[in-house]
PDB file of C-alpha atoms in Angstrom:
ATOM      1  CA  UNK A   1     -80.909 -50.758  31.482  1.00  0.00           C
ATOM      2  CA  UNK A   2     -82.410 -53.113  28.882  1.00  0.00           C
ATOM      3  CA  UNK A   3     -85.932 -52.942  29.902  1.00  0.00           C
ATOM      4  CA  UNK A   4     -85.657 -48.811  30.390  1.00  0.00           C
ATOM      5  CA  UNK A   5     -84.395 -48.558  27.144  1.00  0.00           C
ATOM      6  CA  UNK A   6     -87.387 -50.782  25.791  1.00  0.00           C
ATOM      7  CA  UNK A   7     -89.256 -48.801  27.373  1.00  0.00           C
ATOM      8  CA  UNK A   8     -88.351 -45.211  25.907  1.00  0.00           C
ATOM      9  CA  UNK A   9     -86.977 -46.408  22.974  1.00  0.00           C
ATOM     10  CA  UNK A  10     -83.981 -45.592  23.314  1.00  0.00           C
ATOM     11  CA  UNK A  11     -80.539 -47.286  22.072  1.00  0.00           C
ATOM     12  CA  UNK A  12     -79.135 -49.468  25.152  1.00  0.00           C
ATOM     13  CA  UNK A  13     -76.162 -52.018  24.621  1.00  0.00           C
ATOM     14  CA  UNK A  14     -74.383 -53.968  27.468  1.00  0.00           C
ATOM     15  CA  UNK A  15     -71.298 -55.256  27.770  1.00  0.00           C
ATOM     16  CA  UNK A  16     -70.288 -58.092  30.037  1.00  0.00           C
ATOM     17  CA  UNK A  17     -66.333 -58.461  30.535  1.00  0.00           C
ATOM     18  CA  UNK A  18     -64.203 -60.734  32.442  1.00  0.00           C
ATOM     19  CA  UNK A  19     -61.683 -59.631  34.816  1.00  0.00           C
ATOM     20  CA  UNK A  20     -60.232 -56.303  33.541  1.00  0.00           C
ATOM     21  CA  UNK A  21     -56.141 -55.517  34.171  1.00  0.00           C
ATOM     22  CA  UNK A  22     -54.271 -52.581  33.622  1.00  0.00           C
ATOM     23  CA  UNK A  23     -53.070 -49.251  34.587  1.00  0.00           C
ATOM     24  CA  UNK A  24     -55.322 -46.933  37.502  1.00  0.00           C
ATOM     25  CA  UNK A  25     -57.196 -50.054  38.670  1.00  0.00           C
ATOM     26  CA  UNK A  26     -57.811 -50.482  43.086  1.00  0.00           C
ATOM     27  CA  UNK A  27     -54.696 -51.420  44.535  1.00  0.00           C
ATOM     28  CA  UNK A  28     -56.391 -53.942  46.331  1.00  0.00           C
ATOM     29  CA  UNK A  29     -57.350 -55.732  43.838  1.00  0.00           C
ATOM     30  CA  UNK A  30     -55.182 -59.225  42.763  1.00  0.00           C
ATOM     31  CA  UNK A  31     -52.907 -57.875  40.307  1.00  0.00           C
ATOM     32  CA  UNK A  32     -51.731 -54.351  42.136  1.00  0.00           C
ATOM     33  CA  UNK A  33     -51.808 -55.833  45.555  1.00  0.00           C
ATOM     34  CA  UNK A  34     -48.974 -58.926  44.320  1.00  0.00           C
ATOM     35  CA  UNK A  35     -47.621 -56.320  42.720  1.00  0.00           C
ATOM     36  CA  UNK A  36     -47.278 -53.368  45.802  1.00  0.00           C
ATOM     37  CA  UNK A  37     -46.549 -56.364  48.447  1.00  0.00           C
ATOM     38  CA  UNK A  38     -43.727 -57.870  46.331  1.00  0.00           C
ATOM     39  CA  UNK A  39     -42.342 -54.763  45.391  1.00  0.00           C
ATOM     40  CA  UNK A  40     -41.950 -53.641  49.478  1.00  0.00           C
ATOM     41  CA  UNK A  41     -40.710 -57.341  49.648  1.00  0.00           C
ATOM     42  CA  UNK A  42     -44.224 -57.896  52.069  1.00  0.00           C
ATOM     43  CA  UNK A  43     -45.642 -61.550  51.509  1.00  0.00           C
ATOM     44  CA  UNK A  44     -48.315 -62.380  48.728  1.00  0.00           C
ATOM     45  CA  UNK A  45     -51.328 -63.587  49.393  1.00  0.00           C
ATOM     46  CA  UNK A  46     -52.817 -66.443  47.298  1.00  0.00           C
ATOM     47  CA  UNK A  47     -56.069 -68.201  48.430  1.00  0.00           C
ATOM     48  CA  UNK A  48     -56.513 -71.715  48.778  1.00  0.00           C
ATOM     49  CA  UNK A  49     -53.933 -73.559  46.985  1.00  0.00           C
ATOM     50  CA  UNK A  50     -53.911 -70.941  43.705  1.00  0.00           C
ATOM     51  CA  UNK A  51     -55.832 -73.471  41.527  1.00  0.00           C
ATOM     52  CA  UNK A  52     -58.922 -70.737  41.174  1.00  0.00           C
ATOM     53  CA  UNK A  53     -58.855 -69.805  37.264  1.00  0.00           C
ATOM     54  CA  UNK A  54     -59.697 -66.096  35.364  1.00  0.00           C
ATOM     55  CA  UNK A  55     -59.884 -65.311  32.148  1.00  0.00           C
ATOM     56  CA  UNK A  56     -58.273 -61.161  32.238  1.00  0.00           C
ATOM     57  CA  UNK A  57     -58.865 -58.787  29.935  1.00  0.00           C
ATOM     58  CA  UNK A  58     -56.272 -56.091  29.071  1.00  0.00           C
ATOM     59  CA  UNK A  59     -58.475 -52.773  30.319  1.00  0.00           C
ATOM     60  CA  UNK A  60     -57.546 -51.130  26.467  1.00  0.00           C
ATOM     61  CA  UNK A  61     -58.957 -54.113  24.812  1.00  0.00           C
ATOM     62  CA  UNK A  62     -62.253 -53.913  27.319  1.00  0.00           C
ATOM     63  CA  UNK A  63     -62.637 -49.963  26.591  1.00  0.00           C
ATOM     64  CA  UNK A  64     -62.279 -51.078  22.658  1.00  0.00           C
ATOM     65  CA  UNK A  65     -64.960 -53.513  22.928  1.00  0.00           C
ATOM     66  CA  UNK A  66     -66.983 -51.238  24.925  1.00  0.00           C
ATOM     67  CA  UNK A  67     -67.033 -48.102  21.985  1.00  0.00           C
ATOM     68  CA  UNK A  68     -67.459 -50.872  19.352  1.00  0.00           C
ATOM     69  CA  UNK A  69     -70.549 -52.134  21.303  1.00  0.00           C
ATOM     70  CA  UNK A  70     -71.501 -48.645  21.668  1.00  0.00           C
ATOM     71  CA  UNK A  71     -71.014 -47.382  18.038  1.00  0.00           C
ATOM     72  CA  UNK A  72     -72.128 -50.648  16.371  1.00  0.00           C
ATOM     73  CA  UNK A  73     -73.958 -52.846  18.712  1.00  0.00           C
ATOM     74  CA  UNK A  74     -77.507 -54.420  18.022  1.00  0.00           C
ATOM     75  CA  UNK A  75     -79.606 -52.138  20.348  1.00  0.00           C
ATOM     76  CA  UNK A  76     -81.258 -54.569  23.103  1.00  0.00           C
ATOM     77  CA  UNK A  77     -78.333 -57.016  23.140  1.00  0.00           C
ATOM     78  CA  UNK A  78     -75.476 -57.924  25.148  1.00  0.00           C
ATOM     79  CA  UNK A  79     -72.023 -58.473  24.141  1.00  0.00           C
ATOM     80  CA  UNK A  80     -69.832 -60.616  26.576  1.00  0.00           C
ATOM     81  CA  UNK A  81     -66.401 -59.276  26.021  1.00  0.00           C
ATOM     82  CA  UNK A  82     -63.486 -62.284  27.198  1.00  0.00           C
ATOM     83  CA  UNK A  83     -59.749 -61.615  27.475  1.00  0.00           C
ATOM     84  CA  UNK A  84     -58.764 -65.417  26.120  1.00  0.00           C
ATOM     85  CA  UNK A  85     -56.388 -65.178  28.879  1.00  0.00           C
ATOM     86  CA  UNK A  86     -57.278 -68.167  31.010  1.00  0.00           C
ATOM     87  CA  UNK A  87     -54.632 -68.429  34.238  1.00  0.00           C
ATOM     88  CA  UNK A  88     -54.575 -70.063  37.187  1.00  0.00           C
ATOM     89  CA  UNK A  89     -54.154 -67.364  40.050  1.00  0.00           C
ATOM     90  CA  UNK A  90     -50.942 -69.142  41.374  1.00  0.00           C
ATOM     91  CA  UNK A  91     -49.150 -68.710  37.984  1.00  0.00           C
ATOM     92  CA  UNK A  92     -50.523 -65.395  37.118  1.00  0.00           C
ATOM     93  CA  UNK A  93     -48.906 -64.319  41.027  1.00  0.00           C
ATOM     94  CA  UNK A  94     -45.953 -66.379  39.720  1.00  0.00           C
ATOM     95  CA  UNK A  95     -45.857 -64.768  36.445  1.00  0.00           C
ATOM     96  CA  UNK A  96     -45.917 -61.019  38.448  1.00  0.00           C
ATOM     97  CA  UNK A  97     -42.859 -62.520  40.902  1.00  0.00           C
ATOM     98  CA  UNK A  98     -40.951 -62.973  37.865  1.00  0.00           C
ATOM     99  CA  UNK A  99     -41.437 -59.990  36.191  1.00  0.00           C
ATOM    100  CA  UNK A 100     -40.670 -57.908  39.110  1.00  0.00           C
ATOM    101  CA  UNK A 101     -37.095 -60.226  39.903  1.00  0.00           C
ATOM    102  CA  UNK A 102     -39.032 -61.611  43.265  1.00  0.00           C
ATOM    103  CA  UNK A 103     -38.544 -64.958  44.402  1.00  0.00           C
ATOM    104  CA  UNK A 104     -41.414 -66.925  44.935  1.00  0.00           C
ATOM    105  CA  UNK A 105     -40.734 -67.387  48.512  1.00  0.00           C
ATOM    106  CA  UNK A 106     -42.702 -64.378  49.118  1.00  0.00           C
ATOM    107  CA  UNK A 107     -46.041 -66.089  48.344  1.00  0.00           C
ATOM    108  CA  UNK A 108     -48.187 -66.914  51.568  1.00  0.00           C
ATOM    109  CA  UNK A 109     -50.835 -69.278  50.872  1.00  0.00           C
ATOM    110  CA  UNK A 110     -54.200 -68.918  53.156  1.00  0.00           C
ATOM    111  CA  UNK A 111     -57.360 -70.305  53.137  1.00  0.00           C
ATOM    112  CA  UNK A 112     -59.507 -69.807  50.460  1.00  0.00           C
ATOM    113  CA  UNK A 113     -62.822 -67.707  50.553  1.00  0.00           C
ATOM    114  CA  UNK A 114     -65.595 -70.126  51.677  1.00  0.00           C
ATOM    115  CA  UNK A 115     -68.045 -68.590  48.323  1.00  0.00           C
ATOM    116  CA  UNK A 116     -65.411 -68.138  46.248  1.00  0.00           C
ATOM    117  CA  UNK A 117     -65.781 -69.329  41.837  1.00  0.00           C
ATOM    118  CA  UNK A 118     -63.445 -71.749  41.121  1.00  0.00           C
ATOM    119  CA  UNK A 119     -63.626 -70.178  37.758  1.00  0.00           C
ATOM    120  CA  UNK A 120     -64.463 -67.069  35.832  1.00  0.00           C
ATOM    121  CA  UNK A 121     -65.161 -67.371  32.208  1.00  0.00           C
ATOM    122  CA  UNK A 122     -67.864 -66.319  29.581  1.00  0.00           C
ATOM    123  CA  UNK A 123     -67.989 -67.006  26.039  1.00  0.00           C
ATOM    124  CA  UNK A 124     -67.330 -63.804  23.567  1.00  0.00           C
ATOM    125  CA  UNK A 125     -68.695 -65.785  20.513  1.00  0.00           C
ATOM    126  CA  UNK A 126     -71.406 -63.412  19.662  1.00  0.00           C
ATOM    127  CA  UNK A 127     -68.650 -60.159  20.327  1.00  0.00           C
ATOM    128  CA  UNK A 128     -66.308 -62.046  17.516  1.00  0.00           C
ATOM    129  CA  UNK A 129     -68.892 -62.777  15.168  1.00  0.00           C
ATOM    130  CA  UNK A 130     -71.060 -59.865  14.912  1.00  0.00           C
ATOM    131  CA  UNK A 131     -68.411 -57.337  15.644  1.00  0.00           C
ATOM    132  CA  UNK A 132     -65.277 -58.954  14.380  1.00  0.00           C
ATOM    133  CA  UNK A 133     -64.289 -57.976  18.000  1.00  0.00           C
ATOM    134  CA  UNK A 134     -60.604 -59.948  19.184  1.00  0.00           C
ATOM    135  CA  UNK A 135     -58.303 -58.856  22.093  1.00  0.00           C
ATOM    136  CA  UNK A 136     -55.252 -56.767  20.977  1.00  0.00           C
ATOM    137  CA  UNK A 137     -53.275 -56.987  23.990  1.00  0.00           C
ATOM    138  CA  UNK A 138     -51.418 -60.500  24.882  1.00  0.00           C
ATOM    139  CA  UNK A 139     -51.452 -61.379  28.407  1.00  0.00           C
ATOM    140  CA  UNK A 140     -47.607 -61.034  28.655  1.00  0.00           C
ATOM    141  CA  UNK A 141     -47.237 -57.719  26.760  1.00  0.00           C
ATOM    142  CA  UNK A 142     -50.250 -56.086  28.705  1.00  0.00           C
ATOM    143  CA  UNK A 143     -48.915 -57.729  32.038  1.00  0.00           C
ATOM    144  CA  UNK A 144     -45.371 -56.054  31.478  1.00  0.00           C
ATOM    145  CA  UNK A 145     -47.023 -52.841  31.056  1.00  0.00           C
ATOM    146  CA  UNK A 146     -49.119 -52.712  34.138  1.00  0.00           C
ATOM    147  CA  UNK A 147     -46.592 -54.000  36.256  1.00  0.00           C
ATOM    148  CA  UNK A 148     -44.305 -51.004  34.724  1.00  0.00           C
ATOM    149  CA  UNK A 149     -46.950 -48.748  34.911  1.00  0.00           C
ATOM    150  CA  UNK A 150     -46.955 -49.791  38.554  1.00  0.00           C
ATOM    151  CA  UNK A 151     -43.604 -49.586  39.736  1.00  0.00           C
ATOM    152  CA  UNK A 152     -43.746 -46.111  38.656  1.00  0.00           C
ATOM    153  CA  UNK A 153     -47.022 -45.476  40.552  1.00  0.00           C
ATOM    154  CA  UNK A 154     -45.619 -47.232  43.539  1.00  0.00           C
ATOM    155  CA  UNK A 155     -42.217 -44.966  43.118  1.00  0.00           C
ATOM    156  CA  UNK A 156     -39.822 -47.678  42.275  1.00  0.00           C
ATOM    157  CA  UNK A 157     -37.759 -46.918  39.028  1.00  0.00           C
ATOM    158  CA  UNK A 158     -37.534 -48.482  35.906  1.00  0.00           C
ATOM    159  CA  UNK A 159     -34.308 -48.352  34.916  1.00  0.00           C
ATOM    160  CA  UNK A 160     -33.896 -51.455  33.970  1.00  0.00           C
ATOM    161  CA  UNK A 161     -36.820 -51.868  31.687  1.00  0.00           C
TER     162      UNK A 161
END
């Protein structure tokens, strides 16, 4: 994208984020499948012994860096865009358990992935400096809401909530 835009002159950003949470996002992925198993009382997978860290990234606070980037961004450059949310997979599925009243019984643990990161991270400096660009969205306020968001999608009520 860089070197096409170079090369037509034309206005090209990018934006590199960490792992992105929130409502609408592949129920396969970590965060909807602990949530989906737990909530049909199915185990939960967790690789290796859990110790694997990401950084995540409310997907409101990603879109926000994304139009700033896009409106204001240096053409040519890259912006790395980091949630500050660093957690170890075993207490972020821990951290889901709770919220949904699941015991932690219901994690499985199995081997890891023989090419799997032990951790995801990239530094926002330049995002903060030259865009005054910060995460809105705490990890335990966005969490609540995509689990929420979730149990409706899923078709459990939230009655209690």
């Amino acid at each position: 994208a860089l070197v096409y835009g170079k090369s037509f002159g034309l206005h090209v950003t990018v934006t590199r984020s960490t792992n992105n949470y929130g409502e609408w996002q592949n129920s396969e992925k970590l965060i909807p499948a602990v949530i989906k198993n737990a909530l049909s009382n199915k185990k939960v997978k967790v690789y290796g012994a859990g110790q694997d860290v990401r950084d995540w990234l409310y997907v409101d606070d990603n879109c926000a860096a994304i139009e700033l980037v896009l409106n204001h961004g240096k053409s040519g450059d890259i912006y790395n865009v980091s949630g500050r949310n660093r957690i170890k997979n075993l207490d972020l599925v821990k951290t889901v358990l709770r919220l949904l009243g699941k015991n932690e019984s219901l994690i499985k643990f199995v081997p890891g992935r023989v090419s799997n990161d032990f951790c995801y991270m990239i530094d926002d400096g330049k995002i903060s400096r030259e865009l005054n660009f910060t995460p809105q969205t705490d990890f335990e306020t966005g969490l609540k809401k995509t689990v929420n968001w979730y149990k409706n999608y899923f078709g459990v009520s939230n009655k209690n909530d």
